[in-house]
């Protein structure tokens, strides 16, 4: 009897099902490193590839370079015989599945910068072999996987859907949020049915629920909808904050009251401006694609405009508050609390703190900052701020004309601020937790 040879897809399916497959995670940053943990914990052999040698060396030594992830994971990985950190792209040839967690920033004209994803796809194409699955996890506009990645991979001579497989599955990482990642459902959309199916088999080992959708484009658009929804709703409460405060109404109390409605309302909170790698950036991926198709995205543009204005609004609130104390901004000593873009993490990408500090310095204020997670202000693409975190003591607080809360880390001693500050401008309602502060609190 002649034996029918299994197709490469069937072989891969078997390897994914019984976890004998090797999975490569490409880009070991805020998204990639936690993904390595999930894949490793589920029993697969993992190759962790990053172009940054320093990160690879740290992983080999069992050290984490992402503070909230901690050294425990790094040392567990370093001592595992199922984890191989590497900066050699050639090692990707060994992987059965390659998951891309690469940056997707904006270029100088707010256009998508796909260079990280596409350069790496070219590298993968060089060693692409039959039976490999490639999955993009980076946030991007609908069409990226099919229109940009597939032709590069197929230039190898291999055909998607029969020789190799290609899918998109957006990452829903929320750094700093203490949540079991396995409980966050995954969306998976493949270029074809075989790709969707194989990617879904892999992700079912990592999370409790996998939703397969009809195409890569649906999966790409779903991720953008999630982030645009946040950007628009944050803009809405930011706009309402300014209006309500002019009416002497506390927006935080209003949101708390509205939140008691058990349906039809989800609370979003105002702040000093958007930050991070996602919400200030991703909506513009869709806006760019829309423009290319002759469409406009008014909600996205308006939300961007309102959110981008918030740092200036904060400065005007600081100036008014100082003025009430008979002080000009010029020469005032400002102590900024929290420069990370959100609480309890060390990530300052796109953080509004950078613009706020530059505006304060530009207005002649003398600025220092305290952030328990960011010891020195890192160099940013558009900002170069030469400051290091000062200790939060009664003396540093008392020496300030104004304490400005930009990010409400939970490790900050707000009681101490409430007791020793003269004036606190609070963009996060952080001082609400302090009973009977002697400082004057201005919500901004
Ligand atoms: N950070 C988040 O909270 C979050 C959440 C969901 C989705 N995302 C999306 O995930 C993607 C990755 O974001 P991130 O925050 O992890 O970025 P990151 O900057 O933290 O990590 C990216 C990593 O890729 C590495 N890298 C860059 N070019 C490379 C190359 N050519 N080859 C190999 N490695 C390379 C970098 O050294 C870095 O370690 C983005 O598209 C982002 O929008 C991020």
PDB file of C-alpha atoms and ligand atoms in Angstrom, residues 26-32 49-52 55 65-66 101-104 116 119-120 123 137-140 171-175 223 227 277-278 282 341 347 349, ligand 1:
ATOM      1  CA  UNK A  26      10.824  38.685  17.217  1.00  0.00           C
ATOM      2  CA  UNK A  27      11.211  42.012  19.050  1.00  0.00           C
ATOM      3  CA  UNK A  28      11.584  41.450  22.783  1.00  0.00           C
ATOM      4  CA  UNK A  29      10.124  44.708  24.061  1.00  0.00           C
ATOM      5  CA  UNK A  30       7.033  45.540  26.108  1.00  0.00           C
ATOM      6  CA  UNK A  31       4.967  43.139  23.991  1.00  0.00           C
ATOM      7  CA  UNK A  32       7.504  40.529  22.927  1.00  0.00           C
ATOM      8  CA  UNK A  49      15.235  37.275  18.601  1.00  0.00           C
ATOM      9  CA  UNK A  50      15.993  40.981  19.000  1.00  0.00           C
ATOM     10  CA  UNK A  51      18.278  43.195  16.933  1.00  0.00           C
ATOM     11  CA  UNK A  52      19.465  44.897  20.141  1.00  0.00           C
ATOM     12  CA  UNK A  55      18.879  43.155  25.489  1.00  0.00           C
ATOM     13  CA  UNK A  65      15.385  45.508  31.093  1.00  0.00           C
ATOM     14  CA  UNK A  66      11.678  46.181  31.652  1.00  0.00           C
ATOM     15  CA  UNK A 101       6.279  42.143  17.928  1.00  0.00           C
ATOM     16  CA  UNK A 102       8.126  45.009  16.274  1.00  0.00           C
ATOM     17  CA  UNK A 103       7.618  48.757  16.691  1.00  0.00           C
ATOM     18  CA  UNK A 104       5.124  50.508  14.403  1.00  0.00           C
ATOM     19  CA  UNK A 116      10.850  47.760  11.359  1.00  0.00           C
ATOM     20  CA  UNK A 119      12.913  45.146   7.088  1.00  0.00           C
ATOM     21  CA  UNK A 120      12.453  42.191   9.377  1.00  0.00           C
ATOM     22  CA  UNK A 123      15.199  39.043   6.766  1.00  0.00           C
ATOM     23  CA  UNK A 137       1.285  41.097  16.211  1.00  0.00           C
ATOM     24  CA  UNK A 138       2.282  44.760  15.802  1.00  0.00           C
ATOM     25  CA  UNK A 139      -0.531  47.291  15.545  1.00  0.00           C
ATOM     26  CA  UNK A 140      -0.993  48.534  11.986  1.00  0.00           C
ATOM     27  CA  UNK A 171      -1.402  41.980  20.928  1.00  0.00           C
ATOM     28  CA  UNK A 172      -3.583  43.295  23.764  1.00  0.00           C
ATOM     29  CA  UNK A 173      -0.807  43.761  26.276  1.00  0.00           C
ATOM     30  CA  UNK A 174      -1.481  46.434  28.910  1.00  0.00           C
ATOM     31  CA  UNK A 175       1.845  46.951  30.701  1.00  0.00           C
ATOM     32  CA  UNK A 223      -7.181  46.322  17.017  1.00  0.00           C
ATOM     33  CA  UNK A 227      -7.509  51.953  20.361  1.00  0.00           C
ATOM     34  CA  UNK A 277       3.162  53.580  22.089  1.00  0.00           C
ATOM     35  CA  UNK A 278      -0.506  52.932  21.244  1.00  0.00           C
ATOM     36  CA  UNK A 282      -2.360  53.904  16.242  1.00  0.00           C
ATOM     37  CA  UNK A 341       2.925  57.832  30.532  1.00  0.00           C
ATOM     38  CA  UNK A 347       7.656  53.538  29.949  1.00  0.00           C
ATOM     39  CA  UNK A 349       7.230  56.816  25.236  1.00  0.00           C
TER      40      UNK A 349
HETATM   41  N1  LIG B   1       3.476  48.482  24.499  1.00  0.00           N
HETATM   42  C1  LIG B   1       2.206  48.174  24.507  1.00  0.00           C
HETATM   43  O1  LIG B   1       1.517  48.339  25.513  1.00  0.00           O
HETATM   44  C2  LIG B   1       1.511  47.573  23.300  1.00  0.00           C
HETATM   45  C3  LIG B   1       0.255  46.973  23.454  1.00  0.00           C
HETATM   46  C4  LIG B   1      -0.367  46.391  22.352  1.00  0.00           C
HETATM   47  C5  LIG B   1       0.261  46.450  21.108  1.00  0.00           C
HETATM   48  N2  LIG B   1       1.483  47.060  20.980  1.00  0.00           N
HETATM   49  C6  LIG B   1       2.095  47.061  19.652  1.00  0.00           C
HETATM   50  O2  LIG B   1       3.108  46.053  19.650  1.00  0.00           O
HETATM   51  C7  LIG B   1       4.198  46.461  18.837  1.00  0.00           C
HETATM   52  C8  LIG B   1       5.496  46.410  19.645  1.00  0.00           C
HETATM   53  O3  LIG B   1       5.410  47.365  20.680  1.00  0.00           O
HETATM   54  P1  LIG B   1       6.361  47.342  21.943  1.00  0.00           P
HETATM   55  O4  LIG B   1       5.775  48.297  22.917  1.00  0.00           O
HETATM   56  O5  LIG B   1       6.645  45.963  22.400  1.00  0.00           O
HETATM   57  O6  LIG B   1       7.707  47.947  21.306  1.00  0.00           O
HETATM   58  P2  LIG B   1       9.156  47.947  21.977  1.00  0.00           P
HETATM   59  O7  LIG B   1       9.878  49.101  21.383  1.00  0.00           O
HETATM   60  O8  LIG B   1       9.042  47.841  23.459  1.00  0.00           O
HETATM   61  O9  LIG B   1       9.825  46.598  21.459  1.00  0.00           O
HETATM   62  C9  LIG B   1      10.200  46.391  20.152  1.00  0.00           C
HETATM   63  C10 LIG B   1      11.477  45.550  20.153  1.00  0.00           C
HETATM   64  O10 LIG B   1      11.819  45.267  18.792  1.00  0.00           O
HETATM   65  C11 LIG B   1      13.228  45.313  18.682  1.00  0.00           C
HETATM   66  N3  LIG B   1      13.561  45.509  17.275  1.00  0.00           N
HETATM   67  C12 LIG B   1      13.501  46.649  16.548  1.00  0.00           C
HETATM   68  N4  LIG B   1      13.824  46.391  15.265  1.00  0.00           N
HETATM   69  C13 LIG B   1      14.086  45.063  15.192  1.00  0.00           C
HETATM   70  C14 LIG B   1      14.457  44.212  14.128  1.00  0.00           C
HETATM   71  N5  LIG B   1      14.599  44.666  12.872  1.00  0.00           N
HETATM   72  N6  LIG B   1      14.659  42.912  14.416  1.00  0.00           N
HETATM   73  C15 LIG B   1      14.481  42.432  15.664  1.00  0.00           C
HETATM   74  N7  LIG B   1      14.131  43.203  16.708  1.00  0.00           N
HETATM   75  C16 LIG B   1      13.938  44.503  16.469  1.00  0.00           C
HETATM   76  C17 LIG B   1      13.622  46.450  19.591  1.00  0.00           C
HETATM   77  O11 LIG B   1      14.990  46.329  19.964  1.00  0.00           O
HETATM   78  C18 LIG B   1      12.684  46.242  20.772  1.00  0.00           C
HETATM   79  O12 LIG B   1      13.238  45.382  21.748  1.00  0.00           O
HETATM   80  C19 LIG B   1       3.829  47.834  18.302  1.00  0.00           C
HETATM   81  O13 LIG B   1       3.192  47.701  17.062  1.00  0.00           O
HETATM   82  C20 LIG B   1       2.829  48.340  19.324  1.00  0.00           C
HETATM   83  O14 LIG B   1       1.951  49.297  18.762  1.00  0.00           O
HETATM   84  C21 LIG B   1       2.124  47.609  22.051  1.00  0.00           C
END
